[in-house]
């Protein structure tokens, strides 16, 4: 059964860098038809797509975050990662990793999410 | 950028009611629309993709329709497990975005 699990620090200071990793079990990150995505949700608010990456290295990012986001895939570890630089309080959110079904253009399997807080 | 709206923002309904949620796009997105259900403290769950394709394991009381700029999610007979927030999500030119959400509450 496909499962995704986010990991990373829960608290980072303003202007620092967030680094999250998603570990995939029950599927391969090198599947051709799938991308691997990040979605975030600030407390009490809606969902925001952050970015998606294919194992080939092709990436797509939310234009509003593009200057601060880098994603990567490590197929040997079956993991993919998110780096968000120069964080502010506005980046405080639950961060979800998800399998991005490119054919359906939808996120069909999600991790449980990890709460990330920016605070001094 | 394509703007997505959902209506209503909150909906009060009773078990057994037929419920309809609308998602509108500021320009045509063909059928590139998905619907998700999210319960408090949980990750969203994909219900429908490509406007009307029901995901495996999703109860048949859920259905989606529409194309172009107007889409609907219908729950034919609301069940206790269906009280949640529902989001639409669109795709356009290598960018994906979610609507603001509709909270379905117990009446």
PDB file of C-alpha atoms in Angstrom:
ATOM      1  CA  UNK A   1       0.000   0.000   0.000  1.00  0.00           C
ATOM      2  CA  UNK A   2       1.388   3.365  -1.015  1.00  0.00           C
ATOM      3  CA  UNK A   3       2.297   5.614   1.888  1.00  0.00           C
ATOM      4  CA  UNK A   4       4.012   8.969   2.089  1.00  0.00           C
ATOM      5  CA  UNK A   5       5.615  10.376   5.235  1.00  0.00           C
ATOM      6  CA  UNK A   6       6.903  13.888   5.712  1.00  0.00           C
ATOM      7  CA  UNK A   7       9.850  14.658   7.989  1.00  0.00           C
ATOM      8  CA  UNK A   8      11.699  17.790   8.939  1.00  0.00           C
ATOM      9  CA  UNK A   9      12.134  20.408  11.661  1.00  0.00           C
ATOM     10  CA  UNK A  10       9.003  21.766  13.278  1.00  0.00           C
ATOM     11  CA  UNK A  11      10.407  25.229  13.986  1.00  0.00           C
ATOM     12  CA  UNK A  12      12.676  27.561  12.050  1.00  0.00           C
ATOM     13  CA  UNK A  13      13.615  31.192  12.657  1.00  0.00           C
ATOM     14  CA  UNK A  14      12.639  33.977  10.233  1.00  0.00           C
ATOM     15  CA  UNK A  15      14.988  34.336   7.253  1.00  0.00           C
ATOM     16  CA  UNK A  16      16.236  30.772   7.681  1.00  0.00           C
ATOM     17  CA  UNK A  17      15.642  27.823   5.366  1.00  0.00           C
ATOM     18  CA  UNK A  18      13.014  25.091   5.626  1.00  0.00           C
ATOM     19  CA  UNK A  19      14.014  21.628   4.534  1.00  0.00           C
ATOM     20  CA  UNK A  20      11.442  18.826   4.358  1.00  0.00           C
ATOM     21  CA  UNK A  21      11.715  15.278   3.086  1.00  0.00           C
ATOM     22  CA  UNK A  22       8.984  12.894   1.993  1.00  0.00           C
ATOM     23  CA  UNK A  23       9.663   9.165   2.159  1.00  0.00           C
ATOM     24  CA  UNK A  24       7.637   7.013  -0.207  1.00  0.00           C
ATOM     25  CA  UNK A  25       6.816   3.392   0.562  1.00  0.00           C
ATOM     26  CA  UNK A  26       4.807   0.977  -1.564  1.00  0.00           C
ATOM     27  CA  UNK A  27       5.641   2.725  -4.843  1.00  0.00           C
ATOM     28  CA  UNK A  28       8.660   4.012  -6.710  1.00  0.00           C
ATOM     29  CA  UNK A  29       9.557   7.664  -7.117  1.00  0.00           C
ATOM     30  CA  UNK A  30      10.890   6.758 -10.567  1.00  0.00           C
ATOM     31  CA  UNK A  31       7.449   5.889 -11.982  1.00  0.00           C
ATOM     32  CA  UNK A  32       7.126   7.652 -15.319  1.00  0.00           C
ATOM     33  CA  UNK A  33       3.488   8.717 -15.009  1.00  0.00           C
ATOM     34  CA  UNK A  34       3.766  10.401 -11.657  1.00  0.00           C
ATOM     35  CA  UNK A  35       5.192  13.557 -10.264  1.00  0.00           C
ATOM     36  CA  UNK A  36       5.720  14.173  -6.556  1.00  0.00           C
ATOM     37  CA  UNK A  37       4.245  17.291  -5.051  1.00  0.00           C
ATOM     38  CA  UNK A  38       4.172  19.591  -2.060  1.00  0.00           C
ATOM     39  CA  UNK A  39       1.045  21.367  -0.845  1.00  0.00           C
ATOM     40  CA  UNK A  40       0.756  23.548   2.226  1.00  0.00           C
ATOM     41  CA  UNK A  41      -2.089  24.790   4.415  1.00  0.00           C
ATOM     42  CA  UNK A  42      -1.707  27.701   6.842  1.00  0.00           C
ATOM     43  CA  UNK A  43      -3.607  27.264  10.104  1.00  0.00           C
ATOM     44  CA  UNK A  44      -7.340  27.682   9.527  1.00  0.00           C
ATOM     45  CA  UNK A  45      -6.913  28.410   5.836  1.00  0.00           C
ATOM     46  CA  UNK A  46      -7.074  26.701   2.465  1.00  0.00           C
ATOM     47  CA  UNK A  47      -4.674  24.632   0.423  1.00  0.00           C
ATOM     48  CA  UNK A  48      -1.808  26.059  -1.634  1.00  0.00           C
ATOM     49  CA  UNK A  49       0.192  24.077  -4.184  1.00  0.00           C
ATOM     50  CA  UNK A  50       3.915  24.672  -3.659  1.00  0.00           C
ATOM     51  CA  UNK A  51       5.583  22.621  -6.371  1.00  0.00           C
ATOM     52  CA  UNK A  52       5.925  19.276  -8.128  1.00  0.00           C
ATOM     53  CA  UNK A  53       8.881  17.277  -9.399  1.00  0.00           C
ATOM     54  CA  UNK A  54       9.387  14.318 -11.735  1.00  0.00           C
ATOM     55  CA  UNK A  55      12.192  11.821 -11.177  1.00  0.00           C
ATOM     56  CA  UNK A  56      13.712  13.044 -14.435  1.00  0.00           C
ATOM     57  CA  UNK A  57      14.307  16.384 -12.755  1.00  0.00           C
ATOM     58  CA  UNK A  58      11.481  18.319 -14.379  1.00  0.00           C
ATOM     59  CA  UNK A  59      10.020  20.732 -11.866  1.00  0.00           C
ATOM     60  CA  UNK A  60       7.017  23.029 -11.679  1.00  0.00           C
ATOM     61  CA  UNK A  61       6.629  25.637  -8.969  1.00  0.00           C
ATOM     62  CA  UNK A  62       3.926  27.982  -7.747  1.00  0.00           C
ATOM     63  CA  UNK A  63       4.847  31.309  -9.371  1.00  0.00           C
ATOM     64  CA  UNK A  64       4.358  33.102  -6.050  1.00  0.00           C
ATOM     65  CA  UNK A  65       7.000  30.909  -4.386  1.00  0.00           C
ATOM     66  CA  UNK A  66       9.260  30.073  -7.310  1.00  0.00           C
ATOM     67  CA  UNK A  67      12.125  32.343  -6.273  1.00  0.00           C
ATOM     68  CA  UNK A  68      12.432  30.601  -2.898  1.00  0.00           C
ATOM     69  CA  UNK A  69      11.659  26.946  -3.674  1.00  0.00           C
ATOM     70  CA  UNK A  70      13.861  24.059  -4.723  1.00  0.00           C
ATOM     71  CA  UNK A  71      12.699  20.450  -4.960  1.00  0.00           C
ATOM     72  CA  UNK A  72      14.715  17.301  -5.558  1.00  0.00           C
ATOM     73  CA  UNK A  73      14.241  13.544  -5.866  1.00  0.00           C
ATOM     74  CA  UNK A  74      16.498  10.794  -4.557  1.00  0.00           C
ATOM     75  CA  UNK A  75      15.291   7.635  -6.266  1.00  0.00           C
ATOM     76  CA  UNK A  76      17.874   5.483  -4.457  1.00  0.00           C
ATOM     77  CA  UNK A  77      16.236   6.383  -1.154  1.00  0.00           C
ATOM     78  CA  UNK A  78      12.730   6.690  -2.640  1.00  0.00           C
ATOM     79  CA  UNK A  79      12.490  10.187  -1.226  1.00  0.00           C
ATOM     80  CA  UNK A  80      11.801  13.658  -2.487  1.00  0.00           C
ATOM     81  CA  UNK A  81      12.562  16.931  -0.765  1.00  0.00           C
ATOM     82  CA  UNK A  82      11.519  20.556  -0.479  1.00  0.00           C
ATOM     83  CA  UNK A  83      13.737  23.495   0.360  1.00  0.00           C
ATOM     84  CA  UNK A  84      12.101  26.865   1.065  1.00  0.00           C
ATOM     85  CA  UNK A  85      14.474  29.729   1.712  1.00  0.00           C
ATOM     86  CA  UNK A  86      14.098  33.077   3.489  1.00  0.00           C
ATOM     87  CA  UNK A  87      11.057  31.957   5.439  1.00  0.00           C
ATOM     88  CA  UNK A  88       8.683  34.348   7.172  1.00  0.00           C
ATOM     89  CA  UNK A  89       5.692  33.912   9.441  1.00  0.00           C
ATOM     90  CA  UNK A  90       3.556  33.629   6.302  1.00  0.00           C
ATOM     91  CA  UNK A  91       5.234  30.280   5.592  1.00  0.00           C
ATOM     92  CA  UNK A  92       3.877  28.776   8.817  1.00  0.00           C
ATOM     93  CA  UNK A  93       1.649  25.926   7.686  1.00  0.00           C
ATOM     94  CA  UNK A  94       1.029  22.216   7.568  1.00  0.00           C
ATOM     95  CA  UNK A  95       3.119  20.902   4.690  1.00  0.00           C
ATOM     96  CA  UNK A  96       1.825  17.866   2.826  1.00  0.00           C
ATOM     97  CA  UNK A  97       3.676  15.735   0.328  1.00  0.00           C
ATOM     98  CA  UNK A  98       1.561  13.977  -2.268  1.00  0.00           C
ATOM     99  CA  UNK A  99       1.742  11.825  -5.351  1.00  0.00           C
ATOM    100  CA  UNK A 100       0.876  13.970  -8.327  1.00  0.00           C
ATOM    101  CA  UNK A 101      -0.961  11.954 -10.932  1.00  0.00           C
ATOM    102  CA  UNK A 102      -0.015  13.887 -14.031  1.00  0.00           C
ATOM    103  CA  UNK A 103      -2.522  12.108 -16.232  1.00  0.00           C
ATOM    104  CA  UNK A 104      -5.416  13.093 -14.013  1.00  0.00           C
ATOM    105  CA  UNK A 105      -3.804  16.366 -12.957  1.00  0.00           C
ATOM    106  CA  UNK A 106      -4.682  15.620  -9.375  1.00  0.00           C
ATOM    107  CA  UNK A 107      -2.951  14.674  -6.140  1.00  0.00           C
ATOM    108  CA  UNK A 108      -4.144  11.159  -5.481  1.00  0.00           C
ATOM    109  CA  UNK A 109      -2.174   9.995  -2.434  1.00  0.00           C
ATOM    110  CA  UNK A 110      -1.209  12.288   0.442  1.00  0.00           C
ATOM    111  CA  UNK A 111       1.063  12.125   3.441  1.00  0.00           C
ATOM    112  CA  UNK A 112      -0.334  12.940   6.867  1.00  0.00           C
ATOM    113  CA  UNK A 113       1.277  16.368   6.842  1.00  0.00           C
ATOM    114  CA  UNK A 114       3.806  18.033   9.107  1.00  0.00           C
ATOM    115  CA  UNK A 115       3.328  21.332  10.935  1.00  0.00           C
ATOM    116  CA  UNK A 116       6.069  23.840  10.295  1.00  0.00           C
ATOM    117  CA  UNK A 117       6.291  27.074  12.283  1.00  0.00           C
ATOM    118  CA  UNK A 118       8.392  30.149  11.625  1.00  0.00           C
ATOM    119  CA  UNK A 119       9.153  31.947  14.867  1.00  0.00           C
ATOM    120  CA  UNK A 120      12.055  33.653  16.560  1.00  0.00           C
TER     121      UNK A 120
ATOM    122  CA  UNK B   1      -3.823  33.657 -13.427  1.00  0.00           C
ATOM    123  CA  UNK B   2      -7.052  31.723 -13.339  1.00  0.00           C
ATOM    124  CA  UNK B   3      -9.210  32.592 -10.339  1.00  0.00           C
ATOM    125  CA  UNK B   4     -11.358  29.900  -8.754  1.00  0.00           C
ATOM    126  CA  UNK B   5     -14.411  30.560  -6.627  1.00  0.00           C
ATOM    127  CA  UNK B   6     -16.506  28.114  -4.668  1.00  0.00           C
ATOM    128  CA  UNK B   7     -20.040  28.547  -3.442  1.00  0.00           C
ATOM    129  CA  UNK B   8     -21.333  28.456  -0.902  1.00  0.00           C
ATOM    130  CA  UNK B   9     -18.462  28.961   1.505  1.00  0.00           C
ATOM    131  CA  UNK B  10     -20.460  27.206   4.217  1.00  0.00           C
ATOM    132  CA  UNK B  11     -23.405  24.889   3.821  1.00  0.00           C
ATOM    133  CA  UNK B  12     -25.660  23.595   6.588  1.00  0.00           C
ATOM    134  CA  UNK B  13     -27.418  20.358   5.754  1.00  0.00           C
ATOM    135  CA  UNK B  14     -29.020  17.308   7.327  1.00  0.00           C
ATOM    136  CA  UNK B  15     -28.291  13.628   6.885  1.00  0.00           C
ATOM    137  CA  UNK B  16     -30.088  12.434   3.765  1.00  0.00           C
ATOM    138  CA  UNK B  17     -30.044  15.829   2.036  1.00  0.00           C
ATOM    139  CA  UNK B  18     -28.900  16.260  -1.539  1.00  0.00           C
ATOM    140  CA  UNK B  19     -25.969  18.676  -1.501  1.00  0.00           C
ATOM    141  CA  UNK B  20     -24.456  20.594  -4.400  1.00  0.00           C
ATOM    142  CA  UNK B  21     -21.230  22.604  -4.302  1.00  0.00           C
ATOM    143  CA  UNK B  22     -20.218  24.840  -7.194  1.00  0.00           C
ATOM    144  CA  UNK B  23     -16.743  25.743  -8.405  1.00  0.00           C
ATOM    145  CA  UNK B  24     -16.254  28.417 -11.050  1.00  0.00           C
ATOM    146  CA  UNK B  25     -13.139  29.344 -13.006  1.00  0.00           C
ATOM    147  CA  UNK B  26     -12.399  32.806 -14.380  1.00  0.00           C
ATOM    148  CA  UNK B  27     -11.604  31.229 -17.761  1.00  0.00           C
ATOM    149  CA  UNK B  28     -12.117  27.864 -19.373  1.00  0.00           C
ATOM    150  CA  UNK B  29     -10.186  24.954 -17.898  1.00  0.00           C
ATOM    151  CA  UNK B  30     -11.874  22.262 -20.017  1.00  0.00           C
ATOM    152  CA  UNK B  31     -12.399  19.378 -17.564  1.00  0.00           C
ATOM    153  CA  UNK B  32      -9.141  19.843 -15.658  1.00  0.00           C
ATOM    154  CA  UNK B  33     -10.833  19.947 -12.275  1.00  0.00           C
ATOM    155  CA  UNK B  34     -10.581  17.743  -9.203  1.00  0.00           C
ATOM    156  CA  UNK B  35     -12.503  17.608  -5.935  1.00  0.00           C
ATOM    157  CA  UNK B  36     -11.130  16.787  -2.497  1.00  0.00           C
ATOM    158  CA  UNK B  37     -12.642  16.135   0.920  1.00  0.00           C
ATOM    159  CA  UNK B  38     -10.775  17.232   4.040  1.00  0.00           C
ATOM    160  CA  UNK B  39     -11.688  16.488   7.628  1.00  0.00           C
ATOM    161  CA  UNK B  40     -10.195  18.430  10.568  1.00  0.00           C
ATOM    162  CA  UNK B  41      -6.602  17.452  11.268  1.00  0.00           C
ATOM    163  CA  UNK B  42      -6.447  15.133   8.276  1.00  0.00           C
ATOM    164  CA  UNK B  43      -4.936  15.284   4.827  1.00  0.00           C
ATOM    165  CA  UNK B  44      -7.240  15.953   1.888  1.00  0.00           C
ATOM    166  CA  UNK B  45      -8.659  12.945   0.061  1.00  0.00           C
ATOM    167  CA  UNK B  46      -9.117  12.934  -3.695  1.00  0.00           C
ATOM    168  CA  UNK B  47     -12.743  12.216  -4.616  1.00  0.00           C
ATOM    169  CA  UNK B  48     -13.045  13.103  -8.285  1.00  0.00           C
ATOM    170  CA  UNK B  49     -10.596  13.925 -11.081  1.00  0.00           C
ATOM    171  CA  UNK B  50     -11.119  15.316 -14.571  1.00  0.00           C
ATOM    172  CA  UNK B  51     -14.408  16.850 -13.443  1.00  0.00           C
ATOM    173  CA  UNK B  52     -16.386  13.603 -13.279  1.00  0.00           C
ATOM    174  CA  UNK B  53     -14.091  10.590 -12.753  1.00  0.00           C
ATOM    175  CA  UNK B  54     -14.858   9.014  -9.389  1.00  0.00           C
ATOM    176  CA  UNK B  55     -11.742   7.694  -7.647  1.00  0.00           C
ATOM    177  CA  UNK B  56     -11.617   4.035  -6.663  1.00  0.00           C
ATOM    178  CA  UNK B  57     -13.255   3.434  -3.308  1.00  0.00           C
ATOM    179  CA  UNK B  58     -15.186   6.698  -3.220  1.00  0.00           C
ATOM    180  CA  UNK B  59     -18.905   6.097  -2.548  1.00  0.00           C
ATOM    181  CA  UNK B  60     -21.194   6.439  -5.543  1.00  0.00           C
ATOM    182  CA  UNK B  61     -23.263   9.105  -3.766  1.00  0.00           C
ATOM    183  CA  UNK B  62     -20.501  11.509  -4.818  1.00  0.00           C
ATOM    184  CA  UNK B  63     -20.580  12.771  -8.384  1.00  0.00           C
ATOM    185  CA  UNK B  64     -18.982  15.563 -10.342  1.00  0.00           C
ATOM    186  CA  UNK B  65     -20.002  17.385 -13.489  1.00  0.00           C
ATOM    187  CA  UNK B  66     -19.217  20.398 -15.600  1.00  0.00           C
ATOM    188  CA  UNK B  67     -16.704  21.696 -18.096  1.00  0.00           C
ATOM    189  CA  UNK B  68     -15.291  25.007 -19.154  1.00  0.00           C
ATOM    190  CA  UNK B  69     -15.864  27.420 -16.294  1.00  0.00           C
ATOM    191  CA  UNK B  70     -18.601  25.861 -14.153  1.00  0.00           C
ATOM    192  CA  UNK B  71     -18.387  22.655 -12.162  1.00  0.00           C
ATOM    193  CA  UNK B  72     -20.442  20.951  -9.477  1.00  0.00           C
ATOM    194  CA  UNK B  73     -19.843  18.348  -6.803  1.00  0.00           C
ATOM    195  CA  UNK B  74     -23.031  16.595  -5.739  1.00  0.00           C
ATOM    196  CA  UNK B  75     -23.612  14.351  -2.755  1.00  0.00           C
ATOM    197  CA  UNK B  76     -26.874  12.574  -3.490  1.00  0.00           C
ATOM    198  CA  UNK B  77     -27.713  11.650   0.106  1.00  0.00           C
ATOM    199  CA  UNK B  78     -25.533  13.228   2.765  1.00  0.00           C
ATOM    200  CA  UNK B  79     -24.127  10.771   5.296  1.00  0.00           C
ATOM    201  CA  UNK B  80     -22.643  11.499   8.745  1.00  0.00           C
ATOM    202  CA  UNK B  81     -19.148  10.790   7.400  1.00  0.00           C
ATOM    203  CA  UNK B  82     -19.550  13.491   4.749  1.00  0.00           C
ATOM    204  CA  UNK B  83     -19.429  16.491   7.068  1.00  0.00           C
ATOM    205  CA  UNK B  84     -16.126  18.039   6.028  1.00  0.00           C
ATOM    206  CA  UNK B  85     -14.580  20.780   3.911  1.00  0.00           C
ATOM    207  CA  UNK B  86     -14.510  20.289   0.152  1.00  0.00           C
ATOM    208  CA  UNK B  87     -11.981  21.864  -2.198  1.00  0.00           C
ATOM    209  CA  UNK B  88     -11.873  22.062  -5.944  1.00  0.00           C
ATOM    210  CA  UNK B  89      -8.483  22.117  -7.673  1.00  0.00           C
ATOM    211  CA  UNK B  90      -7.684  23.126 -11.219  1.00  0.00           C
ATOM    212  CA  UNK B  91      -4.829  22.739 -13.634  1.00  0.00           C
ATOM    213  CA  UNK B  92      -3.701  25.281 -16.177  1.00  0.00           C
ATOM    214  CA  UNK B  93      -0.411  25.519 -18.059  1.00  0.00           C
ATOM    215  CA  UNK B  94       1.779  23.678 -15.555  1.00  0.00           C
ATOM    216  CA  UNK B  95       0.217  25.372 -12.566  1.00  0.00           C
ATOM    217  CA  UNK B  96      -2.183  23.842 -10.097  1.00  0.00           C
ATOM    218  CA  UNK B  97      -4.346  25.702  -7.586  1.00  0.00           C
ATOM    219  CA  UNK B  98      -7.117  25.023  -5.124  1.00  0.00           C
ATOM    220  CA  UNK B  99     -10.401  26.805  -4.590  1.00  0.00           C
ATOM    221  CA  UNK B 100     -11.142  28.456  -1.237  1.00  0.00           C
ATOM    222  CA  UNK B 101     -13.210  25.543   0.071  1.00  0.00           C
ATOM    223  CA  UNK B 102     -16.775  24.798   1.125  1.00  0.00           C
ATOM    224  CA  UNK B 103     -17.482  23.652   4.659  1.00  0.00           C
ATOM    225  CA  UNK B 104     -20.426  21.269   4.982  1.00  0.00           C
ATOM    226  CA  UNK B 105     -21.857  21.506   8.481  1.00  0.00           C
ATOM    227  CA  UNK B 106     -24.550  19.650  10.351  1.00  0.00           C
ATOM    228  CA  UNK B 107     -27.844  21.533  10.338  1.00  0.00           C
TER     229      UNK B 107
END
